[in-house]
Short mmCIF file of C-alpha atoms in Angstrom, two decimals:
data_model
loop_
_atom_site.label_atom_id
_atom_site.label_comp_id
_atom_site.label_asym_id
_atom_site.label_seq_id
_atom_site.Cartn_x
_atom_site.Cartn_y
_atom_site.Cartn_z
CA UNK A 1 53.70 124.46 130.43
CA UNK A 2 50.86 125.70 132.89
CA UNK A 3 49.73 129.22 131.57
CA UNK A 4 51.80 132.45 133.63
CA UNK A 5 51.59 136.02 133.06
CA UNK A 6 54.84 135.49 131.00
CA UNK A 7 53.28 133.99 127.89
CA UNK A 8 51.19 136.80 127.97
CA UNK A 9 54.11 139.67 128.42
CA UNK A 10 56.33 138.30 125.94
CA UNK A 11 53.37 137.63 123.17
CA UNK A 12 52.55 141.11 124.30
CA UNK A 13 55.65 142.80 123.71
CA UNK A 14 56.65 140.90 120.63
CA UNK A 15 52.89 142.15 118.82
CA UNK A 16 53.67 145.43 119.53
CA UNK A 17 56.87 145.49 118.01
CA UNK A 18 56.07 143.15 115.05
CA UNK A 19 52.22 143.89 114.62
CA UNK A 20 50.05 141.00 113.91
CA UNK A 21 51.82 139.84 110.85
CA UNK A 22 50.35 137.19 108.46
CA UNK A 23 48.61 134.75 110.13
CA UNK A 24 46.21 133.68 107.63
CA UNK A 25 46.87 131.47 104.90
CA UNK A 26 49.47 131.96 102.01
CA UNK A 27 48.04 131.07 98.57
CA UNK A 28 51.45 131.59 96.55
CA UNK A 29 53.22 129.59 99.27
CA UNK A 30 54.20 125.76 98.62
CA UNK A 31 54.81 123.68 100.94
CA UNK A 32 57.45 121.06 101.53
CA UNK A 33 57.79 118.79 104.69
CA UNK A 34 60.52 119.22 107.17
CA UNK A 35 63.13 116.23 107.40
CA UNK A 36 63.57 116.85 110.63
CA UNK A 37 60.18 117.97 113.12
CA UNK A 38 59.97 119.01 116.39
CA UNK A 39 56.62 119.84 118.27
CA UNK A 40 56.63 120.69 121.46
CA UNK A 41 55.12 123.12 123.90
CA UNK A 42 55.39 126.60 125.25
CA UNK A 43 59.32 126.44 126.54
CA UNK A 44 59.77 125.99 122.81
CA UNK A 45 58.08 129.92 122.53
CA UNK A 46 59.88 130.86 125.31
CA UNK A 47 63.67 130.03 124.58
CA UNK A 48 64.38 126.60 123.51
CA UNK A 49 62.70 127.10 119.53
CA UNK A 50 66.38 128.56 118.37
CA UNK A 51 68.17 126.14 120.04
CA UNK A 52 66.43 123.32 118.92
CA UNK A 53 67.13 124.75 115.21
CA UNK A 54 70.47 125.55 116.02
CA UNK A 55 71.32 121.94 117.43
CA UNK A 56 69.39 120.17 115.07
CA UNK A 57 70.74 121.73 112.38
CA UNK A 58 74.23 121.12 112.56
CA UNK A 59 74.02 117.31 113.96
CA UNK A 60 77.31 116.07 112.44
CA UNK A 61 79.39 118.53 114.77
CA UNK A 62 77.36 118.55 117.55
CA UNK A 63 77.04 114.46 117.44
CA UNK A 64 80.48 113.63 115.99
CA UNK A 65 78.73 110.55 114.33
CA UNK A 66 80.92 107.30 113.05
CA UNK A 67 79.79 104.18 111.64
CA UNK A 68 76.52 103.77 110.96
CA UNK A 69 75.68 106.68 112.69
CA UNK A 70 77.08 108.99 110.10
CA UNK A 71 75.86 106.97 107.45
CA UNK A 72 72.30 107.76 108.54
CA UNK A 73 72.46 111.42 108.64
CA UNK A 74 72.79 111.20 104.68
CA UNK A 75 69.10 110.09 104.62
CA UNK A 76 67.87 113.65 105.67
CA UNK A 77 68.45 117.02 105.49
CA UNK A 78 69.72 118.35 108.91
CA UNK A 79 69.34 121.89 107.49
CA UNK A 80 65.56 121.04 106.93
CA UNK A 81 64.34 121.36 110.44
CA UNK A 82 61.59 122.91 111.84
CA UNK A 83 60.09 123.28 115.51
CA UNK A 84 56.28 124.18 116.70
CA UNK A 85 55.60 124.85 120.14
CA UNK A 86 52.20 125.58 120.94
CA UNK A 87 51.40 127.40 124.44
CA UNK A 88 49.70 125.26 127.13
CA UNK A 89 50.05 121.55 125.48
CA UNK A 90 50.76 118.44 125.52
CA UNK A 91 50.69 114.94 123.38
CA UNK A 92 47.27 114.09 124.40
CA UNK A 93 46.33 118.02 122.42
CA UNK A 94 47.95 116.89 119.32
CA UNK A 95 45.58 113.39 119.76
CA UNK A 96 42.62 115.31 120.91
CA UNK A 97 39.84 114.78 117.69
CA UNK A 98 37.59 117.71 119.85
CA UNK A 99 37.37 119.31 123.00
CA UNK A 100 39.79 121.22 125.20
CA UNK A 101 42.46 119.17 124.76
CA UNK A 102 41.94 119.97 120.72
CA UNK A 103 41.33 123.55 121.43
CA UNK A 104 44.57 123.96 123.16
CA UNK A 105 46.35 123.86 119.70
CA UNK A 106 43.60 124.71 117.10
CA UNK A 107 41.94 127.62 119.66
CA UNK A 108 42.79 131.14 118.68
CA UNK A 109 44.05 133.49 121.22
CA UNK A 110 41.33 135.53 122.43
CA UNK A 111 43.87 138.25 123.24
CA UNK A 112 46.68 138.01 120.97
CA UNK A 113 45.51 136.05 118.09
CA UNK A 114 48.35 133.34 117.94
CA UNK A 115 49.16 130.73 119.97
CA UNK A 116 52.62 129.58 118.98
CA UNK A 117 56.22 129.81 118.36
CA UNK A 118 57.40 128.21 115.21
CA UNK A 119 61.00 128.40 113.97
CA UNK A 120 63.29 126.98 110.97
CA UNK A 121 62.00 126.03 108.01
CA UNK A 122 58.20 126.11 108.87
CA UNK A 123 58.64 129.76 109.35
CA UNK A 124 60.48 132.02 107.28
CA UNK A 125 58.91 135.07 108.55
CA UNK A 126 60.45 137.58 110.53
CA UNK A 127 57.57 137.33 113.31
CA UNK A 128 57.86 133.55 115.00
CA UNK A 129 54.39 133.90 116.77
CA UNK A 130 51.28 132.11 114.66
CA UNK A 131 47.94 130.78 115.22
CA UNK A 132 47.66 126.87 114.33
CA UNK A 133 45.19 126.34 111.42
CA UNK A 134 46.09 129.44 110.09
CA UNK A 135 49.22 129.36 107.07
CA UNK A 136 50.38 126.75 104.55
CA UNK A 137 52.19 125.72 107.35
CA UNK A 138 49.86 124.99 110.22
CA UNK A 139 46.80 122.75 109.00
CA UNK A 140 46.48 120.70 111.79
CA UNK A 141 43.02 121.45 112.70
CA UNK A 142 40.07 119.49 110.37
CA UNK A 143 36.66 118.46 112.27
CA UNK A 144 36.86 115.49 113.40
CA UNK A 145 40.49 114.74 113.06
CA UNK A 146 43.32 115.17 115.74
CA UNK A 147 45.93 117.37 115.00
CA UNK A 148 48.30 114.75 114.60
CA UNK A 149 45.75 112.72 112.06
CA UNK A 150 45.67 115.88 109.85
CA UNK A 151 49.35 116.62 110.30
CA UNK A 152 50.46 113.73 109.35
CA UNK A 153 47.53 112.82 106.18
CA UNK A 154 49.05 112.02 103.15
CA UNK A 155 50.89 114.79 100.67
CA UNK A 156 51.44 117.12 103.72
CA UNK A 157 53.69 116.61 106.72
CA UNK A 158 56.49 113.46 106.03
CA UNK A 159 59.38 113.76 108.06
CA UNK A 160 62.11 111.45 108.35
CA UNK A 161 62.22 112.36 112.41
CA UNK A 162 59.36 113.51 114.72
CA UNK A 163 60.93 114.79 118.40
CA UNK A 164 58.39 114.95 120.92
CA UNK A 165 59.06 118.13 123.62
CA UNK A 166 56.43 118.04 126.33
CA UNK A 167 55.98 117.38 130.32
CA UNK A 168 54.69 120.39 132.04
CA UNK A 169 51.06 120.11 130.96
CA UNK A 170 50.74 116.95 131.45
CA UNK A 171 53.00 116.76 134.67
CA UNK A 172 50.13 116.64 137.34
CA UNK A 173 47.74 113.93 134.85
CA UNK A 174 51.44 111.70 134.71
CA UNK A 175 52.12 111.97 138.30
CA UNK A 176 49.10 111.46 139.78
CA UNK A 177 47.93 108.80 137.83
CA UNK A 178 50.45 106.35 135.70
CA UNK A 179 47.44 104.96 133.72
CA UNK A 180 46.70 108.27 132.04
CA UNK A 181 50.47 108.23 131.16
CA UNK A 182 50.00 104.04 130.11
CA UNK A 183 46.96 105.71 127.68
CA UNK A 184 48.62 108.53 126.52
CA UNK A 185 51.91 106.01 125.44
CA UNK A 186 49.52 103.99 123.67
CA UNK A 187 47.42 106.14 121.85
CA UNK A 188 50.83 108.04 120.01
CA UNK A 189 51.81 104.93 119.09
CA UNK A 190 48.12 104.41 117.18
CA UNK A 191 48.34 108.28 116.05
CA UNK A 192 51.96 108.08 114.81
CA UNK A 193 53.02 106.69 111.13
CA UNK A 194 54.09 103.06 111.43
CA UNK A 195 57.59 104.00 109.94
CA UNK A 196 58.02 107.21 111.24
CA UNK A 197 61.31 107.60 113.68
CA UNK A 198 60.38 109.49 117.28
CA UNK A 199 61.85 110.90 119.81
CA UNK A 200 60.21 111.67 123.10
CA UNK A 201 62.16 114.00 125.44
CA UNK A 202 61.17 115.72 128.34
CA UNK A 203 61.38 119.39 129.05
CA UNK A 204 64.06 121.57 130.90
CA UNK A 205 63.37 121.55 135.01
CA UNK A 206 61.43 124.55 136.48
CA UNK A 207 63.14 126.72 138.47
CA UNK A 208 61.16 126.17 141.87
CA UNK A 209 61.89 123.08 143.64
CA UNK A 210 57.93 122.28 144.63
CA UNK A 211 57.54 122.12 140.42
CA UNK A 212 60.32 120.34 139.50
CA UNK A 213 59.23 117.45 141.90
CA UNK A 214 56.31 116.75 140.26
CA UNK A 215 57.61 116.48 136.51
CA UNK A 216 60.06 114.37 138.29
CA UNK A 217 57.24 111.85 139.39
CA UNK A 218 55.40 112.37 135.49
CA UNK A 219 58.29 111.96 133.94
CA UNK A 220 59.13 108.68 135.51
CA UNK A 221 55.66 107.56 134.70
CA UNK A 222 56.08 108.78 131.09
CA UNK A 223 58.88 106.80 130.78
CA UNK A 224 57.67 103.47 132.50
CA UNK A 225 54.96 104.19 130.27
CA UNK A 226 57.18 103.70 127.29
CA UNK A 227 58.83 100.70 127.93
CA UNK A 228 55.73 99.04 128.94
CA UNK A 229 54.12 99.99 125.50
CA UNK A 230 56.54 98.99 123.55
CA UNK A 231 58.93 102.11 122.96
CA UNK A 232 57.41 103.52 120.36
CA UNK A 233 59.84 106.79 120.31
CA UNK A 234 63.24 106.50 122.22
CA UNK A 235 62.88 108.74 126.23
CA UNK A 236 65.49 111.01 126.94
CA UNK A 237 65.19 112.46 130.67
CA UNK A 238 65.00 116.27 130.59
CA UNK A 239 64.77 116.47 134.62
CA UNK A 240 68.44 115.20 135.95
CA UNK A 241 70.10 115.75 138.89
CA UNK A 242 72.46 117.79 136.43
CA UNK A 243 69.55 119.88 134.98
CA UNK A 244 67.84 120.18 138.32
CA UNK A 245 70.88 121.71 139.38
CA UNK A 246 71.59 124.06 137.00
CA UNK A 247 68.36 125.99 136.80
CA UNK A 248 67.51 125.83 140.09
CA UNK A 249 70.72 127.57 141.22
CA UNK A 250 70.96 130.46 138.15
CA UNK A 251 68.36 132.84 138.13
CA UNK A 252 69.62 134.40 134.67
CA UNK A 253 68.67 131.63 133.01
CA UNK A 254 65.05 132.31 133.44
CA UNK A 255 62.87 135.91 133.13
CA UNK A 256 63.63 138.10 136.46
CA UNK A 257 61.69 141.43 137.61
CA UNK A 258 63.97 144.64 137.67
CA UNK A 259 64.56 143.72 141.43
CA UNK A 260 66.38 140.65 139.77
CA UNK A 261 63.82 137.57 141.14
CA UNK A 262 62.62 134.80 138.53
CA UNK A 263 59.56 135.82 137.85
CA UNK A 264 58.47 133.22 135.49
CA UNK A 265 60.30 129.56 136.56
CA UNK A 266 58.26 127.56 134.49
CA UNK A 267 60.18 128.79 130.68
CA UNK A 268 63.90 128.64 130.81
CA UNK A 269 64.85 131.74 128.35
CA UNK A 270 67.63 131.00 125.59
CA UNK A 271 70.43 131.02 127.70
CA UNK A 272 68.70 128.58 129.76
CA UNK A 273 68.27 126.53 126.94
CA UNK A 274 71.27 126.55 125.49
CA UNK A 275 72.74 125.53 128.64
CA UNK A 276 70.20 122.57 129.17
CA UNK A 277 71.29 121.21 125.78
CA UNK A 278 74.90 121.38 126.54
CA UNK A 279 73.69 119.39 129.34
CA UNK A 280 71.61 116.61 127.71
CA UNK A 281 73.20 117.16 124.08
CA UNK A 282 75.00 113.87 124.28
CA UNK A 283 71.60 111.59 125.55
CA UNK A 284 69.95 113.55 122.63
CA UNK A 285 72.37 112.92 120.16
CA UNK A 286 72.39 109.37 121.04
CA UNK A 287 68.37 109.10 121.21
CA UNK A 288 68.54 110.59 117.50
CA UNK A 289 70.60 108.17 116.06
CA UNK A 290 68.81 104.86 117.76
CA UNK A 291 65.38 106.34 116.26
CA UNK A 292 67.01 106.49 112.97
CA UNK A 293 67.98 102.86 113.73
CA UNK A 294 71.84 103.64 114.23
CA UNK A 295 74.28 102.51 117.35
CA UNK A 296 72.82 104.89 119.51
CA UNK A 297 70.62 104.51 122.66
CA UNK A 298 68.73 107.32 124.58
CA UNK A 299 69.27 108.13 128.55
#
């Protein structure tokens, strides 16, 4: 998501009700992967980070599995998710080795210190705000390594599913030129573990009409870009006519100004998200269960 004055207001208010609460590393802590990871950007921070927890976390009711389906589930840990989102990102960040495009995960916040939400099991804290490369948790950022290269080295993170939950960073470099979205489809494909199920799903609509047109026109790239590398995590649409709808038409579901206007339409809060992944819980279930090589297939 493109950087607003409400990252900064609710980081704000959230350090000065929390303090800046361990951020640095945790010697006694031990660390054991997620089964179930999802990274994703600043909507996660914003209101979807729960949600994702709460949805992931209970897959067998929300899913209603048979078959196969169900049979997969009892290869991981449902209860063993957790979720990252990391403020103005995108996949090309997490496959950044230097640069900006590194720096907008492994930079600290020059005003607040932390740079993400992070929720589940990958944060048992009572503060959900942290700095990448700082924690047990968060070692994502070695010289000369992309985040995903040190994520992902061997002995740390091993999930049995990786869900991808990006768009708005990377809406204007997808729409405006499919090539960069061709590239970016290719190079996850080289940064990802061979074996390693993924999902890729877009993010929830902005509330403005101008914005949500152009992660309409990305996210058809993005997903063109997909099939024509080879589908290397199953798409599921975020931006539907359904979606479009919905948080276009309810203010509530976003931040509004005592006078009651959105004043941030870029991060749908939790109600917003909750009602996005009532929404799109069936194309997600679905996209889970074809990663994990079931019956399902993503829309």
């Amino acid at each position: 998501m493109r950087k607003t004055r409400g990252w900064a207001v609710v980081l704000g208010r959230c350090m000065a009700v929390m303090g800046m609460l361990a951020t640095g590393p945790v010697a006694a802590e031990s660390f054991k992967s997620p089964d179930i990871l999802v990274l994703g950007d600043s909507q996660i921070s914003f209101g979807s980070g729960p949600v994702f927890v709460d949805f992931l976390s209970d897959l067998e009711t929300r899913c209603a599995p048979t078959g196969r389906d169900k049979r997969r589930l009892r290869n991981l840990d449902p209860q063993n998710t957790g979720v990252i989102g990391v403020r103005s990102s995108s996949i090309h960040s997490w496959m950044a080795r230097s640069g900006a495009a590194k720096g907008s995960i492994c930079d600290i916040d020059q005003k607040w210190k932390v740079n993400a939400g992070t929720y589940g099991v990958v944060n048992k804290t009572d503060n959900p705000f942290k700095q990448m490369g700082q924690g047990r948790n968060y070692q994502f950022c070695t010289a000369g390594k992309s985040p995903f290269e040190a994520m992902f080295r061997e002995g740390y993170y091993d999930p049995d599913l990786l869900i991808l939950s990006f768009l708005g960073n990377a809406a204007r470099r997808w729409a405006d030129n499919p090539d960069l979205a061709v590239k970016d489809a290719q190079r996850l494909s080289a940064h990802l573990p061979k074996d390693l199920p993924c999902v890729f799903m877009t993010t929830a609509p902005a509330h403005t009409n101008k914005v949500a047109n152009l992660r309409e026109r990305a996210q058809t790239n993005i997903k063109n870009a997909f099939a024509k590398t080879g589908n290397r995590c199953v798409f599921v649409e975020g931006i539907t006519p359904d979606t479009v709808a919905a948080n276009q038409s309810t203010p509530r579901f976003f931040r509004r100004n005592d006078a009651g206007k959105v004043k941030d339409p870029y991060h749908p809060n939790e109600r917003g998200a909750r009602h996005f992944f009532d929404l799109r819980g069936p194309a997600i279930c679905k996209a889970v269960f074809s990663a994990l090589g079931g019956t399902g297939s993503g829309s």
